[in-house]
Short mmCIF file of C-alpha atoms in Angstrom, two decimals:
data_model
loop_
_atom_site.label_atom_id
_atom_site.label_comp_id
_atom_site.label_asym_id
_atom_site.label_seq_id
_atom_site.Cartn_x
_atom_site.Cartn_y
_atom_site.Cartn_z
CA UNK A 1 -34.63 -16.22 3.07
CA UNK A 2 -31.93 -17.60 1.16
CA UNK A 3 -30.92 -14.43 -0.33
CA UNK A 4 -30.21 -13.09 2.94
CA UNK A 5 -28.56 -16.05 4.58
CA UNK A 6 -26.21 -15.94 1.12
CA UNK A 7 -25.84 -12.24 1.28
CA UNK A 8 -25.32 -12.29 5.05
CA UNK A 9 -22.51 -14.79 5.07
CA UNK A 10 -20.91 -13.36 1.97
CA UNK A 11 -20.79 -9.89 3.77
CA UNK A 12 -19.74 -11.28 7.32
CA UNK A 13 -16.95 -13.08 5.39
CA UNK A 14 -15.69 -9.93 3.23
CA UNK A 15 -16.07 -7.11 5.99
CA UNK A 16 -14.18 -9.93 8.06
CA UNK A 17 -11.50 -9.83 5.36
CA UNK A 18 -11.33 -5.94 4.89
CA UNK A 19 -11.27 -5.41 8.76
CA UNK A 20 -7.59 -7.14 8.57
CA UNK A 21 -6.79 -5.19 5.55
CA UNK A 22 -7.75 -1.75 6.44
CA UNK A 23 -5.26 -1.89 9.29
CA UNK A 24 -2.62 -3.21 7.33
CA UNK A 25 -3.10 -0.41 4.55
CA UNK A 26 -3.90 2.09 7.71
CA UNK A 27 -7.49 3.59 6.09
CA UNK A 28 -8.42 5.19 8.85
CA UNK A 29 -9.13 8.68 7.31
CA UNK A 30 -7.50 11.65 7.72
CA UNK A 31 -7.95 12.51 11.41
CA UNK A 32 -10.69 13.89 12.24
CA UNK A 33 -13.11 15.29 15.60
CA UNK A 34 -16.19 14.25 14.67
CA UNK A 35 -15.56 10.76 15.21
CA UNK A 36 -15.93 9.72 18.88
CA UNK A 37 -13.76 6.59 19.05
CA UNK A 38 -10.63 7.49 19.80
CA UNK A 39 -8.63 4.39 18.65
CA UNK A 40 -8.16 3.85 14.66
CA UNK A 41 -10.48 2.23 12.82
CA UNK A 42 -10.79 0.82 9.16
CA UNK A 43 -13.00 2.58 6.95
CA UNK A 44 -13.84 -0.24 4.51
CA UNK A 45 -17.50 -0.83 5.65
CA UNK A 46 -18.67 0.49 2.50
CA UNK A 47 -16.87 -1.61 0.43
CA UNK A 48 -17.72 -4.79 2.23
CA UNK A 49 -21.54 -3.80 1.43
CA UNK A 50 -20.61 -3.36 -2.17
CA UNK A 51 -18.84 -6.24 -2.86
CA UNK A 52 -21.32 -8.58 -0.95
CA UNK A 53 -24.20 -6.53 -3.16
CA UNK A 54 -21.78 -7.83 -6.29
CA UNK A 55 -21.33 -11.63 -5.60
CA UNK A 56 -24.99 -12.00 -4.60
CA UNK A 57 -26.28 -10.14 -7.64
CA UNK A 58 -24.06 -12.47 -9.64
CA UNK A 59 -25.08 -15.49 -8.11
CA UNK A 60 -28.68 -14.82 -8.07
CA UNK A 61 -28.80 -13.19 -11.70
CA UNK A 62 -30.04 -10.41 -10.04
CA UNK A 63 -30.46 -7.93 -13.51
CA UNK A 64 -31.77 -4.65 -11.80
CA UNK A 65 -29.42 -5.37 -9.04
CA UNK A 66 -26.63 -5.57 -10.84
CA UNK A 67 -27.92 -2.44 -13.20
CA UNK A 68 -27.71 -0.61 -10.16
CA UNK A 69 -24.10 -1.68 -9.38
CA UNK A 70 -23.24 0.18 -12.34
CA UNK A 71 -24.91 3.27 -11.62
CA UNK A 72 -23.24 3.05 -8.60
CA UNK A 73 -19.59 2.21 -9.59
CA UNK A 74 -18.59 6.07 -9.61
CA UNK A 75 -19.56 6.28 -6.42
CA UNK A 76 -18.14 3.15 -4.77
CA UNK A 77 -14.87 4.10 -6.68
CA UNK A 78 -14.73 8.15 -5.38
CA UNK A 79 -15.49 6.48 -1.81
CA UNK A 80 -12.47 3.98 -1.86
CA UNK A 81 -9.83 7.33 -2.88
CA UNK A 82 -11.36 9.22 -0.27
CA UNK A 83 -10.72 6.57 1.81
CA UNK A 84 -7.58 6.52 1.03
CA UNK A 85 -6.81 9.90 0.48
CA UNK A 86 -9.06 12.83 1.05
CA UNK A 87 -10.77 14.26 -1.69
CA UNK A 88 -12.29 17.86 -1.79
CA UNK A 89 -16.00 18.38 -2.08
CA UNK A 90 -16.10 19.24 -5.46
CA UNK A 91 -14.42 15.71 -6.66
CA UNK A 92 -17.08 14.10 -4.33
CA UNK A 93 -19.75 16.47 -5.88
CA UNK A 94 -18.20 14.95 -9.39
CA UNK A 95 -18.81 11.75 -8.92
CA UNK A 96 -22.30 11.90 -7.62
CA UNK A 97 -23.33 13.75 -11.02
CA UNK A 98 -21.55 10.53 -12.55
CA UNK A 99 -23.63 8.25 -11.19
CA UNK A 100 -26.69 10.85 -11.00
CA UNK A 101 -25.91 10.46 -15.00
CA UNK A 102 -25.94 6.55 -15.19
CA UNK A 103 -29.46 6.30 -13.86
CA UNK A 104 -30.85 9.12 -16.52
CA UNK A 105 -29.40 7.10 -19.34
CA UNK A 106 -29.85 3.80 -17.67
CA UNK A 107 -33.26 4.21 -16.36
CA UNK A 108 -34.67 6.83 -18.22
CA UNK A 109 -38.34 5.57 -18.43
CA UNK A 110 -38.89 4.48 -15.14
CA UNK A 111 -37.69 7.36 -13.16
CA UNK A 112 -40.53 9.17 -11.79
CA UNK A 113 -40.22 12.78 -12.90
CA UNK A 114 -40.72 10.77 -16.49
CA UNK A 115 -43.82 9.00 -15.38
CA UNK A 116 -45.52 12.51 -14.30
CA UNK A 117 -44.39 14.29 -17.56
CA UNK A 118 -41.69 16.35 -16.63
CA UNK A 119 -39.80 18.28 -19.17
CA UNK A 120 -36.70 16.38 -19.93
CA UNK A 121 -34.71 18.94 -18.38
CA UNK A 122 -36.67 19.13 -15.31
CA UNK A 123 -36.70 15.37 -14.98
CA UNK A 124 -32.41 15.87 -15.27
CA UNK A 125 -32.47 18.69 -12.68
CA UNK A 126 -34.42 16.63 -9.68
CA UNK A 127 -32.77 13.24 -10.58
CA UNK A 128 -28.94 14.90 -9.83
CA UNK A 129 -30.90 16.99 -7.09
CA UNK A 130 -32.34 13.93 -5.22
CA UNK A 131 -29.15 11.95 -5.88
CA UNK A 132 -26.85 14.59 -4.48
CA UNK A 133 -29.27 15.83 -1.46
CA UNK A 134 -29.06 12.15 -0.70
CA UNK A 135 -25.95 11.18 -0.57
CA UNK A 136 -24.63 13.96 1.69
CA UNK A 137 -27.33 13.64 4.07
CA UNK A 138 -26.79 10.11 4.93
CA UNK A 139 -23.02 10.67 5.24
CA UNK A 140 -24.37 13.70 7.77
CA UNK A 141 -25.60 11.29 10.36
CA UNK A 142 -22.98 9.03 10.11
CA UNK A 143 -21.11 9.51 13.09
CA UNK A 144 -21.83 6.82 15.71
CA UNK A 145 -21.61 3.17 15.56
CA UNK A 146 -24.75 1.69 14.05
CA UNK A 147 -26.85 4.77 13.27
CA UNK A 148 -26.60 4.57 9.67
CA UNK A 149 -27.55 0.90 9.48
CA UNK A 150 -29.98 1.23 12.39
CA UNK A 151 -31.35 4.05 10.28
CA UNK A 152 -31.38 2.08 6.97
CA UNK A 153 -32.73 -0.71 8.41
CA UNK A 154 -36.04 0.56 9.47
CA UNK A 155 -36.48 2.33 6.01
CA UNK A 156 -35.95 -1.17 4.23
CA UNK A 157 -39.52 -2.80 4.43
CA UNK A 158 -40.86 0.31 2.62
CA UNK A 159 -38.34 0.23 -0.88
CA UNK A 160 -39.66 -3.67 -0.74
CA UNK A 161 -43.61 -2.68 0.10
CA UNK A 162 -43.59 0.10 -2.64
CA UNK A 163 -42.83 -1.24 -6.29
CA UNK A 164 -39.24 0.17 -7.71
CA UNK A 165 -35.95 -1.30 -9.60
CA UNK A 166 -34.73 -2.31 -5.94
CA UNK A 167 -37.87 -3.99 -4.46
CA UNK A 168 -36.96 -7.38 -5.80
CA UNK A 169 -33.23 -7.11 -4.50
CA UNK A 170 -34.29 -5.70 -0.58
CA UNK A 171 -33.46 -9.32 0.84
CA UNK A 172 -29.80 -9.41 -0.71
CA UNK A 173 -29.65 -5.27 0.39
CA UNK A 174 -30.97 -6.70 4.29
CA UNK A 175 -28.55 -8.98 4.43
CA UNK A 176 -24.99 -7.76 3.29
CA UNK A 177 -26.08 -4.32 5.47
CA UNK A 178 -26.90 -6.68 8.36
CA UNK A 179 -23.30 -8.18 7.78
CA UNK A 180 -21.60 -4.70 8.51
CA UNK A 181 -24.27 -3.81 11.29
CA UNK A 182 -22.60 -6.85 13.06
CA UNK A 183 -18.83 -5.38 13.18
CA UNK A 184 -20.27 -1.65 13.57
CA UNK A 185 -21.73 -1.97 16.80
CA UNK A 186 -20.59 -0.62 19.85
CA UNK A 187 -17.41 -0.84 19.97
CA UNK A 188 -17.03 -0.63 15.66
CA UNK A 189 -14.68 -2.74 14.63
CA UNK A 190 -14.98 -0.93 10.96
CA UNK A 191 -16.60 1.94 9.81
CA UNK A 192 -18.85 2.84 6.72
CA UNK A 193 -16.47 5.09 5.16
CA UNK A 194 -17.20 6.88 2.30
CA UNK A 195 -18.13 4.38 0.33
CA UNK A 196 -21.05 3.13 3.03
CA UNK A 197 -22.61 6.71 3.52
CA UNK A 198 -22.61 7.52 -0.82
CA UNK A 199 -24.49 4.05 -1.52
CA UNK A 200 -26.81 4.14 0.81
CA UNK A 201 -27.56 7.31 0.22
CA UNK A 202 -27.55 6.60 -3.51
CA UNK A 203 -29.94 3.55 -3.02
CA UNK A 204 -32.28 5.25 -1.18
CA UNK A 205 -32.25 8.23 -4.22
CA UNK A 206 -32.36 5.30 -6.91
CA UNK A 207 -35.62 3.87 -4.88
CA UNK A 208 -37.65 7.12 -5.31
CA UNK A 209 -36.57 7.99 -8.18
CA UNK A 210 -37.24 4.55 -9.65
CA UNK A 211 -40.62 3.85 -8.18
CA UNK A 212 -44.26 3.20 -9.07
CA UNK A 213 -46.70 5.12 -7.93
CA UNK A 214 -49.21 3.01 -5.69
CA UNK A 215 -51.93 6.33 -4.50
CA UNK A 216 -52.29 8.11 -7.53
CA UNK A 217 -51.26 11.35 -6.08
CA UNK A 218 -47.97 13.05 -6.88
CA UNK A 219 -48.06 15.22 -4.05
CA UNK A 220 -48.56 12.65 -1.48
CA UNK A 221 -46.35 10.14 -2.85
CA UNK A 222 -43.40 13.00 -3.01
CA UNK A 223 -44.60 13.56 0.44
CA UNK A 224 -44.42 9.87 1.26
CA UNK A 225 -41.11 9.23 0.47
CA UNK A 226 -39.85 12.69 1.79
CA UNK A 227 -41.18 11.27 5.67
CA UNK A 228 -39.10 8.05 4.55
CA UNK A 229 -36.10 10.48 4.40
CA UNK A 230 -37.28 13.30 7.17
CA UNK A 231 -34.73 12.73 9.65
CA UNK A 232 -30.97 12.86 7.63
CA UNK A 233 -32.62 15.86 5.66
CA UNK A 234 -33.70 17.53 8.59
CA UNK A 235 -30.10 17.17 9.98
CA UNK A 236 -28.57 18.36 6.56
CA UNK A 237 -30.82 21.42 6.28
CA UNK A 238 -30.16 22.54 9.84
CA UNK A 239 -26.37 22.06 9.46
CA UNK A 240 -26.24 23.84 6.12
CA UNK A 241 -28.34 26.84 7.26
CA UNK A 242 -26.12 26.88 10.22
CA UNK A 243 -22.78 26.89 8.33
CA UNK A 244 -23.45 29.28 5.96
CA UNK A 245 -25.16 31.47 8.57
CA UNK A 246 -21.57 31.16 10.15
CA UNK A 247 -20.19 32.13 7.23
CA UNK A 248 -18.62 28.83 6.51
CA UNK A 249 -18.75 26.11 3.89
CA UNK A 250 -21.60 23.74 4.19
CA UNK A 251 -19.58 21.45 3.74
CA UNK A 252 -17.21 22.12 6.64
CA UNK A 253 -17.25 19.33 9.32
CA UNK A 254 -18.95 19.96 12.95
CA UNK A 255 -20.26 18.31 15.60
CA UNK A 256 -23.37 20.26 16.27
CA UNK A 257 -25.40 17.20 14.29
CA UNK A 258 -28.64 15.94 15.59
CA UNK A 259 -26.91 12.60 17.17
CA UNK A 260 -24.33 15.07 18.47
CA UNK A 261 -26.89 16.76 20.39
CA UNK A 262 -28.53 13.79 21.57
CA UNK A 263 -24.75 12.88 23.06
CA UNK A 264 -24.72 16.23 24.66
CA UNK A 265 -27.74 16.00 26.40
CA UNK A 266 -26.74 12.69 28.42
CA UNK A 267 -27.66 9.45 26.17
CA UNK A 268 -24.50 7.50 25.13
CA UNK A 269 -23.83 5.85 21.07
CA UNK A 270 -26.67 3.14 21.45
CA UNK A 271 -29.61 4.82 23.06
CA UNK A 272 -28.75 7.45 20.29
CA UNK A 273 -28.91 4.54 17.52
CA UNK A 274 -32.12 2.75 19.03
CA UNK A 275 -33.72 6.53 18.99
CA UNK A 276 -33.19 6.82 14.88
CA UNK A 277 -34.52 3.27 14.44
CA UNK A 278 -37.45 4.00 15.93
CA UNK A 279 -38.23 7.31 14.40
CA UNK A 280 -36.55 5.81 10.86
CA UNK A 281 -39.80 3.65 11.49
CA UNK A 282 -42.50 5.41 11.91
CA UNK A 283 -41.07 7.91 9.40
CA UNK A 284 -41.68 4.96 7.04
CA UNK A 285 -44.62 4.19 8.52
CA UNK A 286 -46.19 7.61 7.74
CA UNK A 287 -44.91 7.83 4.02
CA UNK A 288 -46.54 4.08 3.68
CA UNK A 289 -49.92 5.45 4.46
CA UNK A 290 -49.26 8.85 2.26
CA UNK A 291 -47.94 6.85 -0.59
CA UNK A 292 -50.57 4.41 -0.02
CA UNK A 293 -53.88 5.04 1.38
CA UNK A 294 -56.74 6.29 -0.40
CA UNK A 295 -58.28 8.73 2.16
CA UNK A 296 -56.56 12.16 1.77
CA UNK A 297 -58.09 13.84 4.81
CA UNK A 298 -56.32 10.47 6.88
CA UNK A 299 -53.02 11.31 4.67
CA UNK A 300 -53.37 15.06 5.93
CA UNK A 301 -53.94 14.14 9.51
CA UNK A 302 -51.17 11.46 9.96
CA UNK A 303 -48.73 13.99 8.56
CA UNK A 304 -49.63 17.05 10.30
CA UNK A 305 -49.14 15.27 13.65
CA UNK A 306 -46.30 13.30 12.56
CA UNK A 307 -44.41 16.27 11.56
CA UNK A 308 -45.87 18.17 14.59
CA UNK A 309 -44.53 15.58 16.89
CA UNK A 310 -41.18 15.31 15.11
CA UNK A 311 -40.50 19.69 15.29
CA UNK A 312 -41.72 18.98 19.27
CA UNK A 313 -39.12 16.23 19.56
CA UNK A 314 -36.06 18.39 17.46
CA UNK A 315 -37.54 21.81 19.46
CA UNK A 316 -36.61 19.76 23.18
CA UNK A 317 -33.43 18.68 21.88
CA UNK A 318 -31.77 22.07 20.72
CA UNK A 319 -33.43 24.09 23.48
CA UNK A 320 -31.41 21.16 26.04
CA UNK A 321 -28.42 21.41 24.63
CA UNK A 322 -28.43 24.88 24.20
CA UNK A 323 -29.16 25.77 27.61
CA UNK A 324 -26.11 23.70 28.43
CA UNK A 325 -24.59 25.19 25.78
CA UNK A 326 -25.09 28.35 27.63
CA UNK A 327 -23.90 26.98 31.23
CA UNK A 328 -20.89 26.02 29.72
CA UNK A 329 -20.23 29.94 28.06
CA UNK A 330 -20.08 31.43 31.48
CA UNK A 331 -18.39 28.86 33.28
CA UNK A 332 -15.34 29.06 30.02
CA UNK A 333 -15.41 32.75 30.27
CA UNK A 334 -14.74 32.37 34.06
CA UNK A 335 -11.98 29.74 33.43
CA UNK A 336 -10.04 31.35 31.14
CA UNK A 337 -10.00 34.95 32.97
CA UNK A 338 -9.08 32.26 36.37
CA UNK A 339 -6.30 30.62 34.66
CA UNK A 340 -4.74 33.03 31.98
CA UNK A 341 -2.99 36.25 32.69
CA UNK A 342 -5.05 38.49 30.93
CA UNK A 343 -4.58 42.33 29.72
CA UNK A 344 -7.64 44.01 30.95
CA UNK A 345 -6.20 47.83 30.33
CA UNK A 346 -7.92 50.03 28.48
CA UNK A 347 -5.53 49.09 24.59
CA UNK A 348 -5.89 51.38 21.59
CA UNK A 349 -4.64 49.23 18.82
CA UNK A 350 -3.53 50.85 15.99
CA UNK A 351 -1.44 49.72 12.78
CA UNK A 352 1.58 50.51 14.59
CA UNK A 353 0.99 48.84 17.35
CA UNK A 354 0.79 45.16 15.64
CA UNK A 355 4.52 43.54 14.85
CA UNK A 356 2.72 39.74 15.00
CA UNK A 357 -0.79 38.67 16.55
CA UNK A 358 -2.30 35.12 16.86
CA UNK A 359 -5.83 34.78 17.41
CA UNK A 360 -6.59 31.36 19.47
CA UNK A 361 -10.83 30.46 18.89
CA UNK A 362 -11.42 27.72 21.24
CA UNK A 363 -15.46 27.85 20.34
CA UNK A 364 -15.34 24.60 18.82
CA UNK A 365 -12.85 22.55 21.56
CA UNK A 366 -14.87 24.05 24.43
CA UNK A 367 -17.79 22.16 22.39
CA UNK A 368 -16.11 19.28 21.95
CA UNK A 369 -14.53 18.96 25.84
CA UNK A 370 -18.15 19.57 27.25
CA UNK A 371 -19.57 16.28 26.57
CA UNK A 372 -16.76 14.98 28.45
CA UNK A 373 -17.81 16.62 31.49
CA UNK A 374 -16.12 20.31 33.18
CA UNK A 375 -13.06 18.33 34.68
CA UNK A 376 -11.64 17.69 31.11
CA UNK A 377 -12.53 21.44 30.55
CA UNK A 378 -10.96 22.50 33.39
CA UNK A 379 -7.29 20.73 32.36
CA UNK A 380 -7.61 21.69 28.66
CA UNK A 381 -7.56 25.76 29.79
CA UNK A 382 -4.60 25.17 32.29
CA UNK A 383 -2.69 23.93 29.39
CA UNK A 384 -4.24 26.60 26.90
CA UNK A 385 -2.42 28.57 29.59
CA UNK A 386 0.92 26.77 29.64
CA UNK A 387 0.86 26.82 25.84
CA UNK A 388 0.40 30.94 25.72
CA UNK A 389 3.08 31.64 28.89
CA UNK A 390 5.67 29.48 27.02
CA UNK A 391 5.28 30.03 23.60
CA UNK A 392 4.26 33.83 23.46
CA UNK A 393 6.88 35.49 25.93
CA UNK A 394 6.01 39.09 26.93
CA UNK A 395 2.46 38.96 25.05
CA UNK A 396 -0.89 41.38 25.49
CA UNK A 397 -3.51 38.78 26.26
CA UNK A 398 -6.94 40.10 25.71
CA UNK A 399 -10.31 38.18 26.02
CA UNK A 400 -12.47 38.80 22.80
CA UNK A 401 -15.25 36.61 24.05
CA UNK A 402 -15.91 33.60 26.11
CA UNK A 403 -13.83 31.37 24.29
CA UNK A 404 -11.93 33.64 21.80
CA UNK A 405 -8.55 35.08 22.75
CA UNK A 406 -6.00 37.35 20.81
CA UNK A 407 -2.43 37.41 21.62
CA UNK A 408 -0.52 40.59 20.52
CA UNK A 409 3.01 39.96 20.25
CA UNK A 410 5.69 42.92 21.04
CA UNK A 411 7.52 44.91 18.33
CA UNK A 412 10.49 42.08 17.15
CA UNK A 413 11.40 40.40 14.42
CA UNK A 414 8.72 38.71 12.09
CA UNK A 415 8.00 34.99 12.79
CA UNK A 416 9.99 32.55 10.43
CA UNK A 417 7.87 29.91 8.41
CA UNK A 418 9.47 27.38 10.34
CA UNK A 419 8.76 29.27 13.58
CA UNK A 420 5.45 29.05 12.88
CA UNK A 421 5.35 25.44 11.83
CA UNK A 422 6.83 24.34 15.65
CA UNK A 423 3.77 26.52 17.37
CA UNK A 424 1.28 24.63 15.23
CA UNK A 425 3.02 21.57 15.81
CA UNK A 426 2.82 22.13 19.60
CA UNK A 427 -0.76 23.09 19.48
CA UNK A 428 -1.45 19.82 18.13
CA UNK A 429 0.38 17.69 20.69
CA UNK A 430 -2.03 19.78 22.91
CA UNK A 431 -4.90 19.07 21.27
CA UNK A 432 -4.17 15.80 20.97
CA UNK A 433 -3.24 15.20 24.50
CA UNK A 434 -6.85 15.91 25.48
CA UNK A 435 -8.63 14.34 22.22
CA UNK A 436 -9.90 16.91 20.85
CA UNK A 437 -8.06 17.67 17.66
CA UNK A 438 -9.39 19.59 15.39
CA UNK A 439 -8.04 20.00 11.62
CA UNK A 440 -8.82 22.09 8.60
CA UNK A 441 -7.18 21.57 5.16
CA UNK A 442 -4.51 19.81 7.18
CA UNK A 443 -4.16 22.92 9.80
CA UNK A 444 -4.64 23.11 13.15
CA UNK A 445 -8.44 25.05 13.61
CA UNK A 446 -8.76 27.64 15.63
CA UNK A 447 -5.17 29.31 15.73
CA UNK A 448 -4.47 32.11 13.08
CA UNK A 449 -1.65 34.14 12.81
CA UNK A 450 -1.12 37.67 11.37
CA UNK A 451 1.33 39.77 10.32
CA UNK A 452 2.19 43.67 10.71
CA UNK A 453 0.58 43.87 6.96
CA UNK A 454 -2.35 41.61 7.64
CA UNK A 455 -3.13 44.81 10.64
CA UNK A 456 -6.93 45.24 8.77
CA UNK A 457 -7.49 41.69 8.30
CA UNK A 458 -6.80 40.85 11.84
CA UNK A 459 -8.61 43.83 13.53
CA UNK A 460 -11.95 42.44 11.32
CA UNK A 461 -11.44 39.01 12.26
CA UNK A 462 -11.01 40.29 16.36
CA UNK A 463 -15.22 41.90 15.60
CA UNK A 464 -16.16 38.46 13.56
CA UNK A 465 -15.19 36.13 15.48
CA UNK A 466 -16.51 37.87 18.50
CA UNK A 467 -19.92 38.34 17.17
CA UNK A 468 -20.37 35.29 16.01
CA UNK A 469 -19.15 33.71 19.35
CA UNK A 470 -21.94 35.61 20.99
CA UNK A 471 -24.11 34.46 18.70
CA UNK A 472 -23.70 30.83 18.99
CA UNK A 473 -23.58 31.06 22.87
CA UNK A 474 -27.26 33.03 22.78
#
């Protein structure tokens, strides 16, 4: 009890601290959709957690504690620059193998690939495996106030109840993560960042990796733990299969994540964090049993129905959102050909034809505006409108699908790289006028331009984008 009072304090006191700094130093991330708060907000959670992990660890002597720390330290210190500054996914992906590296040389003999006999190389492989799949799926889910504690905090009693390096430090872990829950909840004063997401994620890799096997059974105490983690790797495998399916980077930001979906179907930022608490539990609860109970046909039964009920839950909440998904299709389609002047002749494009072209995907902002009810919709294509009237003078406007349009300018001079600049720039103050901006590498998504010898390029993207528009709307 005294760790977590002294862990508690120490992290109320710090993330107190950092709240005031992060808005002096403005680390508030480059700007981004997925986040659903629409003021700034510091994005030193993380390093709250991590320093309150430190001074407790110190004061308490805590050995393994502060042996994770280490490990850890590449992390925590990738986190804080892309705080400040974005880093790429590869640099991220770098320092994950750093610290993926500290616990093999570190820890060596208690990791568990070791205690089952692995080849050394094998053993390598999972550890940077677990502590990579890890990492990026708990900085998946976190994009709502409180879900990533809520989430953490139900999977706690289990890294204490099974035997690993971290067991012994779970009450300093409770209490410096309690210390941010209190400033994250609705409305966040600070955010996890970075930082927040990687350690957790990290902590929970370093806990498997590092424990004792209580059953006997490898397969049910991989099993176990994998129930502990079921719901962020659930959400990372869907959005990487889904990305890459869209021919994309999984890596590329959306909001078509599980808590996303949950939004989209009518609950609001707590019911959404109160839903992964609970099923963060009896995840946990269910990997206790596998990872603990002696009875295998119990340990088959319990799982079957656990992961039966979870595919029911997950089946309900995609077919939802998707149906509104669809209701939403039609009703853009019908809005745009309403509001913008439209070429609906019979056009035989042909490399001649195309001095300049812009193609203008508003998929993803249709997605984003839908959640905020049709109304906001509604506004957002009258200035879509506006924008195309003004800014492309004398252009064929033809519908590619329900929210894809391509803008064929007449024969003219080229556009100047400054020219172009000023229409992105524009687009922007639209975007942001209705809170929905969008960015990628620093551009505005969803508005490409061509030139006359970019005519093949653009005539393929017109059939991609297309197709995969009616794809995503099936």
């Amino acid at each position: 009890m005294n760790k977590i009072l002294f862990s508690l304090i120490t992290g109320l006191g710090l993330t107190y601290c950092l709240i005031f700094i992060g808005r002096e130093l403005k680390v508030y991330g480059q700007k981004s959709f997925r986040r659903l708060k629409e003021e700034s907000v510091p994005q030193l959670g993380g390093v709250g957690i991590s320093l309150a992990f430190l001074i407790s660890a110190f004061y308490y002597n805590d050995e393994k504690m502060l042996t994770f720390l280490i490990i850890s330290s590449p992390i925590v210190l990738g986190g804080i620059i892309d705080d400040f500054r974005e880093l790429s996914a590869r640099s991220k992906l770098l320092f994950q193998f750093i610290s993926s590296g500290l616990i093999l040389s570190l820890n060596y003999n208690e990791i568990i690939w070791n205690q089952w006999n692995q080849h050394p190389i094998i053993t390598s492989i999972l550890t940077v495996f677990f502590v990579v799949t890890l990492c990026n799926a708990i900085n998946f889910i976190d994009g709502l106030d409180s879900l990533v504690a809520s989430y953490f905090m139900a999977t706690l009693p289990l890294i204490y109840l099974i035997p690993n390096e971290l067991s012994q430090s779970t009450s300093i872990i409770f209490g410096a993560c309690l210390s941010f829950a209190y400033f994250n909840k609705k409305p966040a004063k600070i955010y996890l960042g970075d930082v927040g997401s990687n350690l957790i994620g990290l902590m929970l890799a370093y806990s498997f990796l590092t424990h004792r096997p209580l059953s006997g059974g490898w397969h049910f105490d991989v099993l176990g733990y994998l129930m502990i983690f079921a719901l962020p790797l659930v959400d990372l495998t869907t959005a990487t299969v889904r990305r890459v399916m869209a021919g994309t980077s999984p890596f590329t930001a959306d909001k078509d994540h599980i808590h996303h979906r949950l939004l989209k179907v009518g609950l609001n930022d707590s019911q959404v964090a109160i839903i992964f608490f609970f099923v963060g539990a009896l995840c946990s609860n269910v990997g206790w049993i596998l990872v603990n109970d002696s009875n295998s046909l119990l340990k088959w039964s319990i799982l079957s129905s656990s992961i039966g009920i979870l595919l029911i839950i997950l089946y309900l909440v995609f077919r939802t959102e998707g149906q509104l998904g669809k209701h939403i299709s039609h009703f853009g389609r019908t809005l745009i050909e309403t509001y913008i002047n439209l070429d609906k002749t019979d056009y035989l494009m042909t490399e001649n034809s195309l001095n300049q072209a812009v193609i203008l995907d508003l998929f993803n902002y249709y997605k984003e505006l839908q959640r905020k009810g049709l109304p906001k919709v509604v506004s957002f294509v009258k200035d879509i409108s506006g924008f195309i009237t003004f800014k492309f003078k004398g252009a064929r406007v033809m519908l590619l699908s329900s929210y894809s349009i391509a803008i064929i300018m007449p024969n003219g001079n080229e556009w100047k790289k400054n020219e172009v600049e000023i229409l992105k720039s524009d687009f922007l103050r639209l975007t942001d006028k209705h809170k929905a901006t969008r960015l990628c590498n620093n551009e505005p998504e969803g508005l490409y331009f061509y030139n006359k010898d970019e005519f093949a390029i653009f005539y393929r993207e017109m059939g991609k984008k297309a197709q995969l528009q009616k794809k995503s709307a099936a």
